[in-house]
Short mmCIF file of C-alpha atoms in Angstrom, two decimals:
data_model
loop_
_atom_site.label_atom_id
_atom_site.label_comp_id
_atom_site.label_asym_id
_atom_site.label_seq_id
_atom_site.Cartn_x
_atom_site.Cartn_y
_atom_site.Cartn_z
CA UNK A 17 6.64 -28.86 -26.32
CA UNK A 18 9.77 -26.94 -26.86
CA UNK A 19 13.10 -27.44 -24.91
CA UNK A 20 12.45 -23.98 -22.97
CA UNK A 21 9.10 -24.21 -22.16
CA UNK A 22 9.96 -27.92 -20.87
CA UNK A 23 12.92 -26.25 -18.58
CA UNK A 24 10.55 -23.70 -17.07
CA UNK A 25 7.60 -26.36 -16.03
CA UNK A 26 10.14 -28.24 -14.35
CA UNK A 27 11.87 -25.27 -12.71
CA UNK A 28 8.21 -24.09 -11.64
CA UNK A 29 7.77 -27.78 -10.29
CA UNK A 30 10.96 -27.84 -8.11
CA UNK A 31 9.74 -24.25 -6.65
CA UNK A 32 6.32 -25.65 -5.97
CA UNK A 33 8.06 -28.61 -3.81
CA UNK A 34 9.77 -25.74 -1.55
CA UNK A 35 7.57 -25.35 0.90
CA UNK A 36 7.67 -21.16 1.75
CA UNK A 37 4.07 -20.23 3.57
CA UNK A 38 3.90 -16.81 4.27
CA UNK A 39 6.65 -15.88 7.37
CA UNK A 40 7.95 -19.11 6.59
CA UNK A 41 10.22 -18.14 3.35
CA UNK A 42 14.10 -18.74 4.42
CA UNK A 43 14.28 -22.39 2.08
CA UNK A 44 13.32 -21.01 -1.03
CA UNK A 45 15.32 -17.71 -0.46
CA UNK A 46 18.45 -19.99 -0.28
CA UNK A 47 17.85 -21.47 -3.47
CA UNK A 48 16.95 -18.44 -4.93
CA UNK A 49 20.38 -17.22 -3.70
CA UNK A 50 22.21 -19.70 -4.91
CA UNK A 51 21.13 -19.94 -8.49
CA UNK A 52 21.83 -15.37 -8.60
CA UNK A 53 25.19 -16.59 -8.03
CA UNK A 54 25.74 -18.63 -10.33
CA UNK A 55 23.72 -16.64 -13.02
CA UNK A 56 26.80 -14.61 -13.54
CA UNK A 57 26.58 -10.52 -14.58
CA UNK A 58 24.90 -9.68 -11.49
CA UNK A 59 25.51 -8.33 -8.30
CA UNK A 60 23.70 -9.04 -4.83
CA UNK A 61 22.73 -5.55 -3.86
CA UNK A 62 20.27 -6.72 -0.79
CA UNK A 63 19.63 -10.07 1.43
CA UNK A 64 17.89 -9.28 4.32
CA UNK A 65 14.44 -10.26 5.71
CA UNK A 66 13.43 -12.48 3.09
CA UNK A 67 14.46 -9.68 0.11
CA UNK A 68 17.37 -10.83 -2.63
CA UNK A 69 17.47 -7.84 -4.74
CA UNK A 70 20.45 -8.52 -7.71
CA UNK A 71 21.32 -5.62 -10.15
CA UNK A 72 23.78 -5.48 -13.09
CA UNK A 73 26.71 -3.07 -13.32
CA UNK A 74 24.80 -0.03 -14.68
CA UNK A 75 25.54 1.80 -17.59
CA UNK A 76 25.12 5.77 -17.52
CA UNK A 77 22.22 7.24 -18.52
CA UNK A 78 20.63 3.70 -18.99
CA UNK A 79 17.06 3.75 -16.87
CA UNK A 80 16.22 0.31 -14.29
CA UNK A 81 13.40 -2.01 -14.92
CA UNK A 82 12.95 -4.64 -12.54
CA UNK A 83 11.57 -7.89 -12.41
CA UNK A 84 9.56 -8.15 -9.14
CA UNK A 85 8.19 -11.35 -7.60
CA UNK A 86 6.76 -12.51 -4.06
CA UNK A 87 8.62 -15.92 -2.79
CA UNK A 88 5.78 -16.66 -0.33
CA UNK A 89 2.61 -18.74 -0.68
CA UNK A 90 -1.27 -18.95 1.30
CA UNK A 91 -0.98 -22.15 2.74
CA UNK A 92 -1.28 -25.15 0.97
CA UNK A 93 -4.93 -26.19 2.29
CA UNK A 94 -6.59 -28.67 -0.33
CA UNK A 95 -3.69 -28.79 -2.69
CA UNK A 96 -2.11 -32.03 -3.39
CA UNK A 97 1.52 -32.47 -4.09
CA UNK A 98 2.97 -30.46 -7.20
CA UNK A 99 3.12 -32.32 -10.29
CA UNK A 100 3.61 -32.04 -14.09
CA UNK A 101 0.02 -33.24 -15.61
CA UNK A 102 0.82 -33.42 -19.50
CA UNK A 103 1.68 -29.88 -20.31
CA UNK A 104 0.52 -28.13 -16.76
CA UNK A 105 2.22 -27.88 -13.58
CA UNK A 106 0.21 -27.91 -10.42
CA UNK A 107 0.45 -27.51 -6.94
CA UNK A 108 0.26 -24.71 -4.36
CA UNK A 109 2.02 -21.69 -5.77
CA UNK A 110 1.95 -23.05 -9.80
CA UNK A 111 -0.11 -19.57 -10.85
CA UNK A 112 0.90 -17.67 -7.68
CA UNK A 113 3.59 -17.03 -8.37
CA UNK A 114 6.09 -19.77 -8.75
CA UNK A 115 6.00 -20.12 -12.58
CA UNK A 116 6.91 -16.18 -12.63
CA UNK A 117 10.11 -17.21 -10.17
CA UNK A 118 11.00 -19.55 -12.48
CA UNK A 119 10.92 -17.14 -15.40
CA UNK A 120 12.73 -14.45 -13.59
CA UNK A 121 15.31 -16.98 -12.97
CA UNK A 122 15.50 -18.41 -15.91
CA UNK A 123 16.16 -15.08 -17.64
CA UNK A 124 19.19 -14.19 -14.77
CA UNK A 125 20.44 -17.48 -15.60
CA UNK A 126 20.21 -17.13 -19.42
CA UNK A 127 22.31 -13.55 -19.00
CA UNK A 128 19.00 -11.67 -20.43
CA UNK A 129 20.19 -7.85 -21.07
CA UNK A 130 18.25 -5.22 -22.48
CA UNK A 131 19.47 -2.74 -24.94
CA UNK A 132 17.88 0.38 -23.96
CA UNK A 133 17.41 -0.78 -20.17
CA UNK A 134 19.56 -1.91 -17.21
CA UNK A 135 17.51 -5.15 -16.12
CA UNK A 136 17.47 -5.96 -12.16
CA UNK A 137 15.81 -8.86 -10.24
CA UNK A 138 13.86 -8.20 -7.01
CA UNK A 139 12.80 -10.99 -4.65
CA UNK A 140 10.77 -10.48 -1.67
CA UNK A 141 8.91 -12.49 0.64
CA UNK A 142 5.53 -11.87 3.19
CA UNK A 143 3.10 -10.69 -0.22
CA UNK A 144 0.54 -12.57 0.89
CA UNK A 145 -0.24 -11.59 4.07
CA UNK A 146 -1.77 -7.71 5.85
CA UNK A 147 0.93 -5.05 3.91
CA UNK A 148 2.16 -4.02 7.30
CA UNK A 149 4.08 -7.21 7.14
CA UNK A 150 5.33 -5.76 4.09
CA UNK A 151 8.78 -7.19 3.07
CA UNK A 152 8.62 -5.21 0.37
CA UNK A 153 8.18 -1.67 1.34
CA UNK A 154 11.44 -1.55 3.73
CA UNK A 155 13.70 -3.07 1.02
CA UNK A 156 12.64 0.03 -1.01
CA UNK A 157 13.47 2.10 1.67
CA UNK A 158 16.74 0.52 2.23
CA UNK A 159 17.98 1.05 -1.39
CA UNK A 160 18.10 4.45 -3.41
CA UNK A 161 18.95 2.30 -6.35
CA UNK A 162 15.73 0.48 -6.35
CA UNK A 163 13.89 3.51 -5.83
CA UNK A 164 15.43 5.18 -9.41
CA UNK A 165 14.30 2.53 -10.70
CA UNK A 166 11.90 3.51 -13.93
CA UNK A 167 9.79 0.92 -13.95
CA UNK A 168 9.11 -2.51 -12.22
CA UNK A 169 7.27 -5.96 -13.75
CA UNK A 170 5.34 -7.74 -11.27
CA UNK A 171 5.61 -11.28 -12.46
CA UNK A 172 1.89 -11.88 -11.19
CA UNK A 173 -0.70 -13.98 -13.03
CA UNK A 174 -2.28 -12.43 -15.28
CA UNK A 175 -2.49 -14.50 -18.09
CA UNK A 176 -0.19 -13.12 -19.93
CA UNK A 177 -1.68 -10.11 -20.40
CA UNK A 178 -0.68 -6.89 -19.48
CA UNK A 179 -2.28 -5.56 -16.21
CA UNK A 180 -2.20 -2.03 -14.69
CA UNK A 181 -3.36 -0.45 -11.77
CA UNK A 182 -5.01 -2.45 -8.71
CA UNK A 183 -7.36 -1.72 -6.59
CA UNK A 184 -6.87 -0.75 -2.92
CA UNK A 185 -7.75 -3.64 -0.63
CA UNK A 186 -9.54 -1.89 2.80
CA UNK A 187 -10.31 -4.76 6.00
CA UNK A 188 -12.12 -3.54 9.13
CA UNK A 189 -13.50 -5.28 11.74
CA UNK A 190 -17.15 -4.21 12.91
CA UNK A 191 -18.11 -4.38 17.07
CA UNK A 192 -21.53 -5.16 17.10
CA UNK A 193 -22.51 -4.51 21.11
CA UNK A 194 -25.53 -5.22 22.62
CA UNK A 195 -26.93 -6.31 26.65
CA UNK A 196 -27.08 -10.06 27.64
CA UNK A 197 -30.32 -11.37 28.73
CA UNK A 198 -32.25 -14.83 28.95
CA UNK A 199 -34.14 -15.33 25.56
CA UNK A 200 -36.76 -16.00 27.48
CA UNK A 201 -37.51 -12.36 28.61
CA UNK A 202 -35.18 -10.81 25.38
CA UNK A 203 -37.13 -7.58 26.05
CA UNK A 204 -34.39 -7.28 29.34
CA UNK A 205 -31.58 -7.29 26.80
CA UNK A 206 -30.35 -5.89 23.25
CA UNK A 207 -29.91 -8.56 20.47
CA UNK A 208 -26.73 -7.75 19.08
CA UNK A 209 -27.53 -9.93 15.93
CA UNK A 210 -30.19 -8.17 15.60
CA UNK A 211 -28.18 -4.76 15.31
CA UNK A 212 -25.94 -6.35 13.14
CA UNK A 213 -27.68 -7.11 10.78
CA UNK A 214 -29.31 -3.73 10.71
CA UNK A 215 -25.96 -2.41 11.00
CA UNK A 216 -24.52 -4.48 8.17
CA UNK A 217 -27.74 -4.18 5.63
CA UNK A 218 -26.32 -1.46 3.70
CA UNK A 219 -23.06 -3.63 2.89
CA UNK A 220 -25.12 -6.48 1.84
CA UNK A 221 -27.01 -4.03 -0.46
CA UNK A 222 -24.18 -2.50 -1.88
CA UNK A 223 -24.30 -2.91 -6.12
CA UNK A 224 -21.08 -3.47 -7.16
CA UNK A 225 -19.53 -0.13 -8.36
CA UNK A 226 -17.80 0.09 -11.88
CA UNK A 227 -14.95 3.22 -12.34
CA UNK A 228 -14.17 3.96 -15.84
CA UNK A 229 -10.29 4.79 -15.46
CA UNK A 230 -9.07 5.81 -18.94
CA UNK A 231 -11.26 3.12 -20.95
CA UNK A 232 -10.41 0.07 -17.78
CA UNK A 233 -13.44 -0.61 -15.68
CA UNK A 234 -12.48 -1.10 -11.82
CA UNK A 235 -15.23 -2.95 -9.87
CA UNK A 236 -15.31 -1.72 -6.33
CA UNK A 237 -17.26 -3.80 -3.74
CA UNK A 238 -17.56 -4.46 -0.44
CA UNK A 239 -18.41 -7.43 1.16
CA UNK A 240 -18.99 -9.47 4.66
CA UNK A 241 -16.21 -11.90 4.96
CA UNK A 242 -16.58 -13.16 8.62
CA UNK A 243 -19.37 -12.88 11.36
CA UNK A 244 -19.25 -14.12 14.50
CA UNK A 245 -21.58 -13.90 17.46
CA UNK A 246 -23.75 -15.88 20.56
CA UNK A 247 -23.07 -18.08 23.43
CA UNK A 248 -25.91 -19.79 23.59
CA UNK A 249 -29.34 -20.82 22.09
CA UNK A 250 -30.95 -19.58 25.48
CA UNK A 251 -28.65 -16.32 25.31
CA UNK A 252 -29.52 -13.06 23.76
CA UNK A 253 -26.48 -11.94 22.35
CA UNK A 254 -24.47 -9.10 23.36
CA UNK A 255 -21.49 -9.12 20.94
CA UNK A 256 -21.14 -9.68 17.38
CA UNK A 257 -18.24 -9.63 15.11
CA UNK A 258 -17.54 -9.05 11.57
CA UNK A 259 -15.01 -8.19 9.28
CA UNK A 260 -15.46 -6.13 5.95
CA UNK A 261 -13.61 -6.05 2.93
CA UNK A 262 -13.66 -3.03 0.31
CA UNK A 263 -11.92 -3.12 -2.88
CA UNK A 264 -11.87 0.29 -3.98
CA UNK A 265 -10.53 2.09 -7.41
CA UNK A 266 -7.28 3.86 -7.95
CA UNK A 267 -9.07 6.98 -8.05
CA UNK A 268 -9.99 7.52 -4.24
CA UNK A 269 -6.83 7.64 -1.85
CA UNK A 270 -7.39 5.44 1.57
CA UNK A 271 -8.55 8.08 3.91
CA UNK A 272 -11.58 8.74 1.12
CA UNK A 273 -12.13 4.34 1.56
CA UNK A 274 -12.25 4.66 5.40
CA UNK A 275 -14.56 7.24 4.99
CA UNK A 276 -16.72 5.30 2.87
CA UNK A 277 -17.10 2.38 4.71
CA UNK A 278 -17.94 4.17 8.13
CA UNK A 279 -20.90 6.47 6.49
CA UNK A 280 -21.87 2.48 5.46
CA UNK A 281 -21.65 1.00 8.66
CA UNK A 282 -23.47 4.23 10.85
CA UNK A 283 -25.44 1.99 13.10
CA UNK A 284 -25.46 3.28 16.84
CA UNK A 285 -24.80 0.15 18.27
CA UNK A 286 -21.83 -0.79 15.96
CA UNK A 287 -17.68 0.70 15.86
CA UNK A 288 -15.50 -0.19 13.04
CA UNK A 289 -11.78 -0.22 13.23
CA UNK A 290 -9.67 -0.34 10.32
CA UNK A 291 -6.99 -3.02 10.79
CA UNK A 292 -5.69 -2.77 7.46
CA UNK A 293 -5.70 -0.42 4.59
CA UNK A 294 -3.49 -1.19 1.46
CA UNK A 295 -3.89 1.54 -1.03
CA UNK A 296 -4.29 0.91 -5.10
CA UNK A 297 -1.94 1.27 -7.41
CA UNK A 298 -1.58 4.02 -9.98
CA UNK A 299 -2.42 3.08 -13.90
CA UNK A 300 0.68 3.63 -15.50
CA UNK A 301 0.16 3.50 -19.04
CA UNK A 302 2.00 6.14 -19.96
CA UNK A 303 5.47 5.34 -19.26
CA UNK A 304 7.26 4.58 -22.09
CA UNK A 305 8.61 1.38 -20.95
CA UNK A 306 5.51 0.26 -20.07
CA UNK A 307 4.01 1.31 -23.34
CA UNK A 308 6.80 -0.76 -25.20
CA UNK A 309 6.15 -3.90 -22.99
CA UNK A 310 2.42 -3.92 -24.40
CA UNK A 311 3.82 -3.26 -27.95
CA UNK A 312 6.59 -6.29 -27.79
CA UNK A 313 4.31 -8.27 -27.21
CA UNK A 314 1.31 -7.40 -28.50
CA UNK A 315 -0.21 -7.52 -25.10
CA UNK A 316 -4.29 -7.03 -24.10
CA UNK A 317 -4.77 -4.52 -21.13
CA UNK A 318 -6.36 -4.87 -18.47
CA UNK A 319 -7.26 -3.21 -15.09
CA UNK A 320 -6.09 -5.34 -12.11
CA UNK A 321 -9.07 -6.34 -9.81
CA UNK A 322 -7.07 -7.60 -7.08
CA UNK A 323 -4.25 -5.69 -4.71
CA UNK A 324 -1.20 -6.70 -6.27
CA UNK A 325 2.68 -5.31 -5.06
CA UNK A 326 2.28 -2.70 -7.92
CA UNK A 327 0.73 -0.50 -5.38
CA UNK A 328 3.85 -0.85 -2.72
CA UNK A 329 6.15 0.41 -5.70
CA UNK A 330 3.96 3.40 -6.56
CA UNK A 331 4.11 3.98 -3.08
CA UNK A 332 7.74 4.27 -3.50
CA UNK A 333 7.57 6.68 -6.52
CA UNK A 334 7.88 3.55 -9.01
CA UNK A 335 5.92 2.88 -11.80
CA UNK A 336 4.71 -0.77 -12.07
CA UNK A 337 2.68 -3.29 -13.67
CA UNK A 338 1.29 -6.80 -13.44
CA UNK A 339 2.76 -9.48 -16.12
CA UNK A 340 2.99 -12.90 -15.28
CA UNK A 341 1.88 -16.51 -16.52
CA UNK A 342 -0.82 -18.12 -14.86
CA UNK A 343 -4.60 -18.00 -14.85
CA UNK A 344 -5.45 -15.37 -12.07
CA UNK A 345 -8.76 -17.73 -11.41
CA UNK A 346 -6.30 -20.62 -10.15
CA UNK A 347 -4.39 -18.31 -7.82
CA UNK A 348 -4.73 -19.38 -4.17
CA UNK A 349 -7.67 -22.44 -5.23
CA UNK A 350 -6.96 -26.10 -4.65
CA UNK A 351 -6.51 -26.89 -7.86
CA UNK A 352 -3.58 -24.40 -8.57
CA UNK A 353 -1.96 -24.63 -12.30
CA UNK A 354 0.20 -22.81 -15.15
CA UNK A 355 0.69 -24.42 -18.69
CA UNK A 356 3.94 -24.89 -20.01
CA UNK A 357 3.02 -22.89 -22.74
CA UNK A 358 2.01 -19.40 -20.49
CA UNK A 359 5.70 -19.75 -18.84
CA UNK A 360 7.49 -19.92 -22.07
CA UNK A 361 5.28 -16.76 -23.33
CA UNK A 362 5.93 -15.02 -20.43
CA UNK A 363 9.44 -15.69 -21.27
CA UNK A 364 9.59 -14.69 -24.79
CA UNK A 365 7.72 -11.39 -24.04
CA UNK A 366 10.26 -9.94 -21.72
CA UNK A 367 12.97 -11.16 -23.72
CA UNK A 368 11.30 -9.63 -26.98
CA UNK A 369 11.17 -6.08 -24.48
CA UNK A 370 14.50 -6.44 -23.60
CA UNK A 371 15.91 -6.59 -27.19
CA UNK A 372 14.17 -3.81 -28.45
CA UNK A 373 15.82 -0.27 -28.53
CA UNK A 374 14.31 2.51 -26.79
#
């Protein structure tokens, strides 16, 4: 174990032990705060609602990359207190994404600067929770700077390898109404479980979909995630409730996903409302900087299954992508983990990008 991969695991390890749920972000901000001050070279451009954005003075004609990374964590459920287990750090937030923190920071700290870019640091809280909680999104409205920016990292797990796109991440909720009646005599009522599952048969015979995007397969799906229904074992039913989830490819915009799942879900008896409707994120392989990330490090690509923050920056006119230690398998489980060695590689890559000349 080298001396900077050992700094890193224990950096990621006193993240992990700042508790910062979702809406619940203002410790870890502070430390985040403090440590840009101290980093030196680097000017707090925005702290507000949970968003530290720090920049360096910018040379002319020099384009922005950013480093990009969500403060917040899904709650800590099943996971035990964070600890280093011989060369892997665990606890809630190890692959997602507190081992990217402590990279960004560790780079701000250690003065990285790039030759042919302008490198700033972007903190933001509320990524793991329905995007119109977005943190996110209003800091890049707040700042022009941000916004000619020319391309942002997302810090994400991904294994180290380089991932572009996501898909778009589409909730409803599906009404499922029927007429109460004593299940006795059911023929005085309408089963709503019955319509449901009538209603919901075509989700649950959905194949999953694969969309060839310039060689990178994105799998859309769609799936039941909740159901709820009945009073009482004597009691036909007259309301059920569900909620879908579709994960659909970069190439259909969000009105074409709404569509989509209502021509699914057609059943008389059932209404869907979409409560939330994040759209994907444009593959950006050919920007330039992006295409000399994958070449200093010698990086695989990959599509990027899940919704990720790249989408909030194309949203914003910014091209992103996902780069970040961590297996994405551990994110959000109860037995959350980075090595020591994926931090430190995630560390040498950007600094390899950075001291490479356009």
């Amino acid at each position: 174990m080298t001396r900077q991969a050992a700094r890193l695991a224990a950096d990621t390890l006193a993240l992990i032990e700042i508790a910062s749920e979702s809406r619940d972000e203002a410790a870890i901000v502070d430390v985040i705060r403090r440590r840009l001050a101290s980093a030196g070279g680097l000017r707090l451009i925005q702290d507000e609602d949970t968003v530290l954005t720090a920049l360096p003075d910018r040379r002319p004609r020099t384009p922005l990359v950013l480093l990009a990374g969500h403060v917040d964590t899904v709650p800590r459920a099943g996971t035990g207190a964070g600890a280093i287990d011989g060369d892997v750090v665990r606890g809630r937030g190890a692959a997602d994404m507190k081992g990217g923190l402590s990279v960004m920071l560790a780079l701000a700290e250690d003065g990285a600067r790039g030759g042919a870019v302008d490198l700033g640091y972007l903190f933001f809280g509320r990524e793991e929770v329905p995007i119109a909680e977005s943190a996110l999104l209003p800091a890049l409205d707040r700042s022009p700077e941000l916004r000619d920016a020319a391309l942002a990292i997302v810090l994400e797990p991904t294994d180290n390898a380089l991932e572009v796109g996501c898909n778009g991440n589409l909730q409803a909720t599906v009404r499922v109404r029927g007429r109460a009646a004593h299940s006795a005599r059911p023929w005085h009522g309408d089963n709503a479980i019955h319509a449901a599952i009538e209603a919901l048969a075509p989700v649950a015979d959905l194949p999953v979909h694969d969309v060839d995007l310039d060689g990178l397969v994105f799998r859309e799906v769609v799936s039941v995630t909740t159901i709820a229904g009945g009073v009482a074992n004597n009691v036909v039913p007259d309301l059920v409730e569900a909620q879908v989830n579709m994960r659909y490819a970069p190439v259909h915009r969000p009105a074409d996903a709404e569509a989509r799942v209502r021509g699914l879900i057609s059943h008389p008896s059932a209404a869907v409302e979409i409560v939330g409707n994040a759209p994907p994120g444009r593959v950006c392989l050919d920007n330039p900087h992006a295409a000399r990330l994958r070449a200093s490090g010698g990086l695989d690509v990959r599509p990027k299954q899940a919704w990720t923050p790249v989408a909030e920056f194309g949203m914003a006119g910014i091209d992103a992508v996902n780069l970040g230690p961590g297996d994405p398998r551990y994110a959000h489980s109860d037995d959350e983990q980075v090595t020591e060695a994926a931090l430190e590689r995630t560390y040498n890559i950007v600094s390899a990008f950075l001291a490479e000349e356009a």
